[in-house]
Tab-separated table of C-alpha atoms in Angstrom:
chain	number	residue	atom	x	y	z
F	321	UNK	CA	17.285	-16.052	-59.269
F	322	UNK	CA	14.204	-17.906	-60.943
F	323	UNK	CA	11.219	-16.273	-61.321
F	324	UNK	CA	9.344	-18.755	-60.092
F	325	UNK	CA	10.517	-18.353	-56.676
F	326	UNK	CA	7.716	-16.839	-54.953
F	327	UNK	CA	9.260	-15.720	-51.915
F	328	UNK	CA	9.413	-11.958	-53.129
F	329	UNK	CA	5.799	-11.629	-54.101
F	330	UNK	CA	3.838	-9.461	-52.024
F	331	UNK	CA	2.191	-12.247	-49.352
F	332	UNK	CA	-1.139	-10.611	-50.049
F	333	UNK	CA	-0.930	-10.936	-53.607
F	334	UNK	CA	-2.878	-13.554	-56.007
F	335	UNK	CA	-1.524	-16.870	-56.670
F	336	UNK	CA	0.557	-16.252	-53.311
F	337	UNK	CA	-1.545	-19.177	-51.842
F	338	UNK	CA	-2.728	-22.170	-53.959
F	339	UNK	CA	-6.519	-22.139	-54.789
F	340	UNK	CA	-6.757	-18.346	-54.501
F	341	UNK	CA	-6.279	-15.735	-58.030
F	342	UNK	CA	-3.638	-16.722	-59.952
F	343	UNK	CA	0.081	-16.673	-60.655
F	344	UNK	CA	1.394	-14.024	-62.808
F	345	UNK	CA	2.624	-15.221	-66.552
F	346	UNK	CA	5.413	-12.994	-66.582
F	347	UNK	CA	8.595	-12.685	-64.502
F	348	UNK	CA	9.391	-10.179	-62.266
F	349	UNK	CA	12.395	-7.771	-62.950
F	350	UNK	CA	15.231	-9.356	-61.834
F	351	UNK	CA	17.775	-6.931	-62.184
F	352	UNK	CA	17.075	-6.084	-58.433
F	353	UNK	CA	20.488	-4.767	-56.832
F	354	UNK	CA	21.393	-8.284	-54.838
F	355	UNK	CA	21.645	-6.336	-51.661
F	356	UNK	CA	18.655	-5.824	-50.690
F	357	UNK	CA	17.447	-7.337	-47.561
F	358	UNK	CA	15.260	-10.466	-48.031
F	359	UNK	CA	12.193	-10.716	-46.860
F	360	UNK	CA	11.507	-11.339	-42.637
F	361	UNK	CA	8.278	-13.745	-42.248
F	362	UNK	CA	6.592	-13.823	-38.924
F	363	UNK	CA	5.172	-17.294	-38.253
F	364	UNK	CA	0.880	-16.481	-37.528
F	365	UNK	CA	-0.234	-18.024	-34.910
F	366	UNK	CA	-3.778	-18.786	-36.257
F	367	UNK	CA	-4.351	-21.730	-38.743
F	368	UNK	CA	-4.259	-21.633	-42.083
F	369	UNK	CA	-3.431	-22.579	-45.899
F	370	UNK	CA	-0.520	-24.546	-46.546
F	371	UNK	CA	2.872	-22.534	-48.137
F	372	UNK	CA	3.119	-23.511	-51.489
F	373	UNK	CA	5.782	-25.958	-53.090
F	374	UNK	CA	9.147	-24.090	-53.199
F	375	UNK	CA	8.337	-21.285	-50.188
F	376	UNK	CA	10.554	-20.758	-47.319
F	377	UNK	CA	9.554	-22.116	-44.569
F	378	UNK	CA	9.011	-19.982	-41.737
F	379	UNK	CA	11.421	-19.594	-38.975
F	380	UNK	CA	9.955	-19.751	-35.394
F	381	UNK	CA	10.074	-17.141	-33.170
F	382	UNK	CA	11.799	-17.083	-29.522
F	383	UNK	CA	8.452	-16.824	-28.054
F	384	UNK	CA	6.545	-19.016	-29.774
F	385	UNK	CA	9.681	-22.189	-29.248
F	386	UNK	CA	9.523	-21.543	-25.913
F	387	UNK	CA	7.207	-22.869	-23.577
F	388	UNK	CA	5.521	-20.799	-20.638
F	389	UNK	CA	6.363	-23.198	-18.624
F	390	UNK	CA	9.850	-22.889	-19.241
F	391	UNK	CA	10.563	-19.665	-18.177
F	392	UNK	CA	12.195	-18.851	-15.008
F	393	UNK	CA	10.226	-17.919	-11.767
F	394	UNK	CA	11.552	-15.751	-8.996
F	395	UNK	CA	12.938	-17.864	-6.347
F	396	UNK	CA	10.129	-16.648	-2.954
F	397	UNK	CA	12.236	-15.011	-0.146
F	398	UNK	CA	13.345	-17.723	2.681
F	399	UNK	CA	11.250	-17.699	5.316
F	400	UNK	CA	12.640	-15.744	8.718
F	401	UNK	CA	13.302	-18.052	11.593
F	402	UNK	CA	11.427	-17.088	15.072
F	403	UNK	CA	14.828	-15.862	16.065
F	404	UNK	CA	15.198	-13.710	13.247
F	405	UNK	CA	11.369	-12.591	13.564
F	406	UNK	CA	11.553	-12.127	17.120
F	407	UNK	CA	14.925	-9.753	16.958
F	408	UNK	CA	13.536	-7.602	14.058
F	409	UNK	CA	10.765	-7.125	16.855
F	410	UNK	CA	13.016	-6.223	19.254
F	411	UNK	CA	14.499	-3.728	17.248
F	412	UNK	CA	11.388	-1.678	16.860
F	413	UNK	CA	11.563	1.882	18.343
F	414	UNK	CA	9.548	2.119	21.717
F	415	UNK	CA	6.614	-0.518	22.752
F	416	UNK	CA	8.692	-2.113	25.296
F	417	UNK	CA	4.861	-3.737	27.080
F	418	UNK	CA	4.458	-4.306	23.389
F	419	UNK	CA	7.300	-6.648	22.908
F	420	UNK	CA	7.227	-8.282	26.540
F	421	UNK	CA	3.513	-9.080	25.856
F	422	UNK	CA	4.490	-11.042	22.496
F	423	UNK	CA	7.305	-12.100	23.998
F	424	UNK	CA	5.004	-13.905	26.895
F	425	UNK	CA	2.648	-15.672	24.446
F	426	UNK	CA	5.182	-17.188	22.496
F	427	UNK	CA	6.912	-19.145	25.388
F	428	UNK	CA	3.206	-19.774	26.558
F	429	UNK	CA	2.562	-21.167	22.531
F	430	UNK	CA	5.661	-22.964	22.453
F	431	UNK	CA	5.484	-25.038	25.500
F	432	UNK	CA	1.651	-25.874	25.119
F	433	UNK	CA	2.937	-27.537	21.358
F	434	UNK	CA	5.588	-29.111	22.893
F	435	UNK	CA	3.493	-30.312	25.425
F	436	UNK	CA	0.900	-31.468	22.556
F	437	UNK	CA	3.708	-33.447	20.876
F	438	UNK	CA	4.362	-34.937	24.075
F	439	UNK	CA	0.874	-36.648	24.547
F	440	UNK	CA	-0.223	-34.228	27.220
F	441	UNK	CA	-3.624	-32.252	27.649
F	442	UNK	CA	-3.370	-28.485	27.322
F	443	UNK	CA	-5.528	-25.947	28.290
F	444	UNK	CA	-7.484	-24.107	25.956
F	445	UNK	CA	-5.428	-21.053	24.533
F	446	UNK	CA	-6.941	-18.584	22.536
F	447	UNK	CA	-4.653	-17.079	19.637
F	448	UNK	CA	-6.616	-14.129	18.866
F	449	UNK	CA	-5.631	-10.597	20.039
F	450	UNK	CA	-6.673	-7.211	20.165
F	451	UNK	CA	-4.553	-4.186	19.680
F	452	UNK	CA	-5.569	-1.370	21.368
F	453	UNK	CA	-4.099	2.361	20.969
F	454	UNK	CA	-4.164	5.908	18.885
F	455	UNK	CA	-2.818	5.966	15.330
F	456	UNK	CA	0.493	5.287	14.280
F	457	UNK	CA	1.822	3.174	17.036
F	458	UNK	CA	2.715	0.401	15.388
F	459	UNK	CA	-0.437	-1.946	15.636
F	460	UNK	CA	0.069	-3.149	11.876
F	461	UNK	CA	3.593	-3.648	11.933
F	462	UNK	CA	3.332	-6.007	14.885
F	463	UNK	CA	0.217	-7.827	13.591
F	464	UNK	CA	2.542	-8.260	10.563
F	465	UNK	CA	5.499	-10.226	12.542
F	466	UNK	CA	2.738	-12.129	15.038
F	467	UNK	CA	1.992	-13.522	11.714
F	468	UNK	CA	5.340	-14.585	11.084
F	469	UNK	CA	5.838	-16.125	14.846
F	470	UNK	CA	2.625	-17.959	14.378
F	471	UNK	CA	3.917	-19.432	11.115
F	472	UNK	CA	7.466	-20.412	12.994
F	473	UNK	CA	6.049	-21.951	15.521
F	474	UNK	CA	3.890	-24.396	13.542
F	475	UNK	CA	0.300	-22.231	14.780
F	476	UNK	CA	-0.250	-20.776	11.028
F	477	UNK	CA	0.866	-22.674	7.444
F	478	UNK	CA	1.661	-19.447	5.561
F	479	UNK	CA	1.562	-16.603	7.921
F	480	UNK	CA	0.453	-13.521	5.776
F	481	UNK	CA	-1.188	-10.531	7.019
F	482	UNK	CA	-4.573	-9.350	5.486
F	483	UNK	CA	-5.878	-6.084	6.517
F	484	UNK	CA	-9.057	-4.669	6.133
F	485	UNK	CA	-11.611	-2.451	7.696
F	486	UNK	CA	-15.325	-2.182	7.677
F	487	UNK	CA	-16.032	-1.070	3.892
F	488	UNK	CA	-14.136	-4.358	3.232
F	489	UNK	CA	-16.775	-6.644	5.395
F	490	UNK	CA	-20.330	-5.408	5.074
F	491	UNK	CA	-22.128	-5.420	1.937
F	492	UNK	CA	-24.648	-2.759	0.718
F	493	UNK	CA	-27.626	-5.036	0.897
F	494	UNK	CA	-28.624	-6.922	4.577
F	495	UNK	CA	-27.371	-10.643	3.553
F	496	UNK	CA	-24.567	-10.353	1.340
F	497	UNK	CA	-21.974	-9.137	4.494
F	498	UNK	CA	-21.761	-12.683	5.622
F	499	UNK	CA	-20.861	-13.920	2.145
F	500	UNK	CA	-18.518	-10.887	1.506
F	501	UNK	CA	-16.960	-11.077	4.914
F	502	UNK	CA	-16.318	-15.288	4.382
F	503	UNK	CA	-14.270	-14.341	1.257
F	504	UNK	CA	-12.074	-12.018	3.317
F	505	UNK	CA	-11.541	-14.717	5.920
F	506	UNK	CA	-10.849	-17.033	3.065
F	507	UNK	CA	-8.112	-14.982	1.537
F	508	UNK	CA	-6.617	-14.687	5.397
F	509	UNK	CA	-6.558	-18.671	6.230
F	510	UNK	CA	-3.440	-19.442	7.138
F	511	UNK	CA	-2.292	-16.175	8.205
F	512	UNK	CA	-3.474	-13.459	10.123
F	513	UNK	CA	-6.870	-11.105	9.343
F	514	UNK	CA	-6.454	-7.403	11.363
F	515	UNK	CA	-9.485	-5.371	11.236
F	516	UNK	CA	-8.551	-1.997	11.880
F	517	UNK	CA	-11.132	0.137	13.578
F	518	UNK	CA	-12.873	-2.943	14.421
F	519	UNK	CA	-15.878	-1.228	16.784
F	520	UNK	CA	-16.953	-0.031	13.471
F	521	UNK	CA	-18.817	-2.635	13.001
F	522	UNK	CA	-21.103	-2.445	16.053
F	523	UNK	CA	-24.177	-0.437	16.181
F	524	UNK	CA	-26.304	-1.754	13.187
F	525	UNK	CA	-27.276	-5.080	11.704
F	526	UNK	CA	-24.550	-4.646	8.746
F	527	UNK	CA	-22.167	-4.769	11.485
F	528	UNK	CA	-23.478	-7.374	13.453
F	529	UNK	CA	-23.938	-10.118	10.194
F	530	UNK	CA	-20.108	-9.095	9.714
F	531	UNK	CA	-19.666	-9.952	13.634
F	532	UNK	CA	-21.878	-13.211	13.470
F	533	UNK	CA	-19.902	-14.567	10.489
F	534	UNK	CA	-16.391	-13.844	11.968
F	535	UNK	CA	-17.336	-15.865	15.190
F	536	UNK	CA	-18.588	-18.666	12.748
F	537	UNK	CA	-15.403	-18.419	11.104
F	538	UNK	CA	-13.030	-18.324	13.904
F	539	UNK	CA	-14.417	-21.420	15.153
F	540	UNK	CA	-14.449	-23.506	11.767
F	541	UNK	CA	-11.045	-22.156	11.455
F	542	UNK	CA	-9.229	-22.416	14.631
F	543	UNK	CA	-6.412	-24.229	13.399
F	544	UNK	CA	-5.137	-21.992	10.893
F	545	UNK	CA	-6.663	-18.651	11.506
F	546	UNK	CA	-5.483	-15.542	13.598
F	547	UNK	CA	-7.542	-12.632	14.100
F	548	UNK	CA	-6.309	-9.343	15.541
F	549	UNK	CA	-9.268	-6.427	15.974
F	550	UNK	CA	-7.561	-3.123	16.710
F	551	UNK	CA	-8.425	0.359	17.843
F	552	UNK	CA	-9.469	2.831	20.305
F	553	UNK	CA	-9.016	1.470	23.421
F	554	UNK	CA	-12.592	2.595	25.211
F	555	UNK	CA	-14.739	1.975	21.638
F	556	UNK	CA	-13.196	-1.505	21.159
F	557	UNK	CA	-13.721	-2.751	25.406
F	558	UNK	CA	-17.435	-1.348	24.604
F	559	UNK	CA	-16.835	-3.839	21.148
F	560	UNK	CA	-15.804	-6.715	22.563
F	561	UNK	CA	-18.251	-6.648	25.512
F	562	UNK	CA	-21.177	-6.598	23.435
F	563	UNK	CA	-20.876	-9.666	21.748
F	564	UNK	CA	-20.591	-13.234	23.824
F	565	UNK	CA	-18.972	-15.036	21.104
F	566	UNK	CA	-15.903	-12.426	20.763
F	567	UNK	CA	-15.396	-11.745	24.684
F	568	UNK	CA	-14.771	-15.827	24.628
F	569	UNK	CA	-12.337	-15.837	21.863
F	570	UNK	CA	-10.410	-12.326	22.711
F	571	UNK	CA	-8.796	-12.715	26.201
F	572	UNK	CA	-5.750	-11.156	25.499
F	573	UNK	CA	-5.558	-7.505	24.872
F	574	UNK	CA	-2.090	-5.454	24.116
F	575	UNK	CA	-1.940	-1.579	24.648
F	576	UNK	CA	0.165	0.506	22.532
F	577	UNK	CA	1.339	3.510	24.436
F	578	UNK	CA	1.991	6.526	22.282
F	579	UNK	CA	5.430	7.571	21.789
F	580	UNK	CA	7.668	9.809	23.543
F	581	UNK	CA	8.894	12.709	22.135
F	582	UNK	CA	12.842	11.251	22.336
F	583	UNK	CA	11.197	8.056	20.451
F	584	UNK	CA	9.351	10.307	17.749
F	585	UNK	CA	12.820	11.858	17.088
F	586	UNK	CA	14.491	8.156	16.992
F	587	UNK	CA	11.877	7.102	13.994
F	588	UNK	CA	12.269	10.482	12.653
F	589	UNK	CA	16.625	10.161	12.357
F	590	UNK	CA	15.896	6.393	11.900
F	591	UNK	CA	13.488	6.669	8.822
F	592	UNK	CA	15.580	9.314	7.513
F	593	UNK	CA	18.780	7.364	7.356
F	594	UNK	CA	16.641	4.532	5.906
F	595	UNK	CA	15.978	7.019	2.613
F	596	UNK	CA	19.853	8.224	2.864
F	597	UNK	CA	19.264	11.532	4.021
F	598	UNK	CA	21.455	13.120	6.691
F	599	UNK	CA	19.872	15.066	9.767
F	600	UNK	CA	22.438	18.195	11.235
F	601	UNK	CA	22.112	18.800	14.643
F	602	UNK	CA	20.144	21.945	13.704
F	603	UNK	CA	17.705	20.038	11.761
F	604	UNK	CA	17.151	17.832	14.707
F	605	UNK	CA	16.302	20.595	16.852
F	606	UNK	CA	13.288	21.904	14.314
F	607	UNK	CA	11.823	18.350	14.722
F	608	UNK	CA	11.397	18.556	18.311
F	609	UNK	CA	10.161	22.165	18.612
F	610	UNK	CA	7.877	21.395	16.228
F	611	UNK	CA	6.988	18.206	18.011
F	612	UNK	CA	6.560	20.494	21.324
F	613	UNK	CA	4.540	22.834	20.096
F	614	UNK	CA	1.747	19.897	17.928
F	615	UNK	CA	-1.111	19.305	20.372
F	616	UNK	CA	-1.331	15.331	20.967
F	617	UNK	CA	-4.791	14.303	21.332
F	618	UNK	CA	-6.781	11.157	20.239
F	619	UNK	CA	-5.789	12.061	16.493
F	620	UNK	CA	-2.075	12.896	17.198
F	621	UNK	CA	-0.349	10.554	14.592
F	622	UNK	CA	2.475	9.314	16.430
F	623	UNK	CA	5.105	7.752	14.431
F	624	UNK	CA	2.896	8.710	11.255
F	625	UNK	CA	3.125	12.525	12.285
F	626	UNK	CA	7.023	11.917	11.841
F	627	UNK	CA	7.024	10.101	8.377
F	628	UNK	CA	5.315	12.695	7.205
F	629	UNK	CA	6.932	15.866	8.474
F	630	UNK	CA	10.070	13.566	7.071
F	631	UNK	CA	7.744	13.359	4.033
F	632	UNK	CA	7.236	17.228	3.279
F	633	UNK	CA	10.759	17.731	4.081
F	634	UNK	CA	12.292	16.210	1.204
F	635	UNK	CA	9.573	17.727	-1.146
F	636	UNK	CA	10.690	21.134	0.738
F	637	UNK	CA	14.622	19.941	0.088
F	638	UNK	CA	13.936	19.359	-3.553
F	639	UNK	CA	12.337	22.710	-4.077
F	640	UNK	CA	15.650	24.472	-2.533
F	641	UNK	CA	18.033	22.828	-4.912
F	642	UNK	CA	15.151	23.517	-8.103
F	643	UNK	CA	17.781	26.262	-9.035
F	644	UNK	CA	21.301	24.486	-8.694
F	645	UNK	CA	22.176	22.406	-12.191
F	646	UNK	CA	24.665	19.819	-10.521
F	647	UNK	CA	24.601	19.483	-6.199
F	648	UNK	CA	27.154	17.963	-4.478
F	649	UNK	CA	26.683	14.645	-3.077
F	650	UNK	CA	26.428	16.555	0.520
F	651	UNK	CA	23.950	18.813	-0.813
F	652	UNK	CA	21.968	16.004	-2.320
F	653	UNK	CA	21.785	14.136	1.158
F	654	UNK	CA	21.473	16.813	4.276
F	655	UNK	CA	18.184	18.661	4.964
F	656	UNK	CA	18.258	21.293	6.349
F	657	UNK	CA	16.159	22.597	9.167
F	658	UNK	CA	14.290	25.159	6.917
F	659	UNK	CA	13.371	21.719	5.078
F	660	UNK	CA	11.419	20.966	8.631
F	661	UNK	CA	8.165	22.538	8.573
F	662	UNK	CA	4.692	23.016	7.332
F	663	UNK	CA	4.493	22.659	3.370
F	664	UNK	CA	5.084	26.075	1.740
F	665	UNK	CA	3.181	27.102	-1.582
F	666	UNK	CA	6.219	26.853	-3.842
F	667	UNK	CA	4.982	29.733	-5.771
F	668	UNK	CA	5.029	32.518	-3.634
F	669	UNK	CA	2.346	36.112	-4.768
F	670	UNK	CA	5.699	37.621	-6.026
F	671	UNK	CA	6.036	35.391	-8.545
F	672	UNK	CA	2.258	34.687	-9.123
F	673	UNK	CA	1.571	38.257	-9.975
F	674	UNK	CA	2.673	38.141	-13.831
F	675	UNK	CA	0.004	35.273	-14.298
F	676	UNK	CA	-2.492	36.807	-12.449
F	677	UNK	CA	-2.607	40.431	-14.099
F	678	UNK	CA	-3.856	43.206	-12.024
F	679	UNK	CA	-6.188	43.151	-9.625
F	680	UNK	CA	-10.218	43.383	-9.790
F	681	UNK	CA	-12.206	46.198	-9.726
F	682	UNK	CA	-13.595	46.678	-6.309
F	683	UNK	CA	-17.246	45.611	-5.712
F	684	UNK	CA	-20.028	48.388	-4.700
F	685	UNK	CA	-21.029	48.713	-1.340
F	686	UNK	CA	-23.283	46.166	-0.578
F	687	UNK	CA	-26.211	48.572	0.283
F	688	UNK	CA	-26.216	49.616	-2.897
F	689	UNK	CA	-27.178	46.390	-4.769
F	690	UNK	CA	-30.659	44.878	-5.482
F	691	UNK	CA	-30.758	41.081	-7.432
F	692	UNK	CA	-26.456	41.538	-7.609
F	693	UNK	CA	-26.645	45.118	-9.446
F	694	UNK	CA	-25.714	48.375	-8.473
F	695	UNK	CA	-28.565	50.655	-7.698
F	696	UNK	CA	-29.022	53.959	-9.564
F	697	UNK	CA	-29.752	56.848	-7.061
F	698	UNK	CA	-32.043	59.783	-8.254
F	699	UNK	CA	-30.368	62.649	-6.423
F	700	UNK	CA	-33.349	65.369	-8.673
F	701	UNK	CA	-35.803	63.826	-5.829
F	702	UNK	CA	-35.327	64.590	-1.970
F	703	UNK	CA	-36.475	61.733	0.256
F	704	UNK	CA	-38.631	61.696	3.574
């Protein structure tokens, strides 16, 4: 090997690039075992001083020869035909005036276009709905496939669901809510805005910018907007009623019944089966005497209140098996109905007591403390 081969100079040292120190006058040792690995060069990508004569040039990187633009992108999911959509609605547990009521408004959607293509005057339809029942009775995940009908019947371009709520609308400062709440609608066109809780926004002038702007909006955007309001069902008549401009635009309003108890236990097996967990007869029992004995007001949570007792039984199922090295398959997948339940502390005072070391000394009476100390009691004097 010549000496003059710079290549196994340190890159940082003088002479390495032309103009800069100098090159050293004597050769390096080159009795160097030949094995040893050459040097790897990483190609900068900033600018800079040319290699001298004789260097290696530097071999590109995989990165830097290929382009961004060359790199694969996911392939988007095909979009579901109404068929499709409509059956995945049917399939829902329960909200059978849920599904007739969607059912109705897309025949009366799809003859009014067909009657549009035909050259014929329509009537004015409104597209906007509200959704009106107590949590966890499906409101979003219908809003969610009325988006998708919309889209299949040529009503929306894209068809996605944005969901927000007042904190998302109104502004802190009395003038910025209309610009905030035009960005939201925005990010919806084409698709479907749900405002959850929607009589939120009544009662102060926040609220009623928020309100003023969404009318505005729904009008520019008619063509390509859908807007679903959803809540209580006496706050959001009282809603609705108040303003002119939404009691024009929302004439069609769907009620979402809360759930029997046989339909609770449905989503309960059904969401369970869904994670691959298996639900004994036994097990199924706990549900519903637990179900029987939860109170079911306004706040009941419907099919929420079984996700999550579904929820705290697997943490409660992974806690039993803490102790066993390798379950079986079986033991892996069935909960049991001791699973079912309120959430235990997993750490019961048994095995806390170690940690905690012993117990407190017991405070003094009460009567006997002035500014949180005890009080000293002269017995040597008798009091009157």
């Amino acid at each position: 090997m010549s000496w003059l081969d710079l290549s196994r100079l340190d890159p940082n040292a003088p002479g390495r690039f032309p103009g800069v120190g100098s090159v050293p006058t004597e050769p390096p040792n080159t009795e160097r075992p030949t094995t040893e690995p050459p040097v790897t060069r990483t190609p900068s990508t900033t600018s800079g001083p040319p290699a001298p004569p004789g260097a290696e040039p530097a071999t590109p990187t995989t990165a830097a020869a290929t382009p961004e633009s060359a790199v694969p992108e996911a392939e988007p999911e095909p979009e579901k035909t109404l068929d499709e959509l409509l059956a995945e609605l049917d399939a829902l547990i329960g909200l059978h005036e849920v599904k007739a009521e969607i059912h109705r408004q897309v025949a009366v959607l799809r003859v009014e276009g067909l009657r549009t293509k035909a050259g014929l005057k329509s009537a004015t339809i409104t597209r906007h709905l509200v959704f009106v029942g107590n949590p966890g009775t499906g409101k979003t995940t219908v809003a969610r496939l009325v988006g998708g009908i919309y889209r299949a019947l040529g009503l929306l371009t894209k068809g996605q669901l944005v969901e927000v709520d007042r904190s998302e609308l109104v502004a802190g400062y009395l003038g910025q809510t209309a610009i905030k709440t035009a960005e939201v609608v925005a990010s919806a066109a084409g698709g479907v805005l749900f405002i959850d809780e929607a009589y939120s926004l009544a009662g102060d002038q926040y609220g009623t910018e928020a309100v003023d702007t969404l009318v505005k909006e729904m009008e520019d955007r008619r063509d390509d907007l859908v807007l679903i309001v959803a809540g209580y069902p006496d706050p959001m008549v009282v809603f609705i009623a108040q303003n002119p401009g939404l009691a024009s635009r929302f004439r069609t309003t769907i009620e979402f019944a809360d759930y029997t108890s046989d339909e609770l236990l449905a989503i309960f097996k059904s969401t369970a089966a869904k994670a691959d967990y298996d639900l004994p007869e036994a097990t199924q029992e706990r549900f519903t005497a637990i179900l029987a004995a939860t109170p079911r007001g306004p706040s009941f949570g419907n099919g929420r209140f079984a996700r999550n007792l579904l929820e705290g039984a697997v943490g409660r199922h992974a806690w039993r098996l803490r102790d066993i090295p390798e379950p079986t398959v079986t033991q892996l997948r069935e909960l049991l109905p001791e699973d079912v339940g309120p959430e235990p502390n997993p750490l019961d005072v048994g095995e806390l007591a170690p940690l905690l070391g012993p117990p407190p000394e017991p405070l003094s009476d009460p009567a006997d403390m002035v500014s949180g100390q005890p009080t000293e009691v002269d017995d040597s004097e008798e009091t009157t």
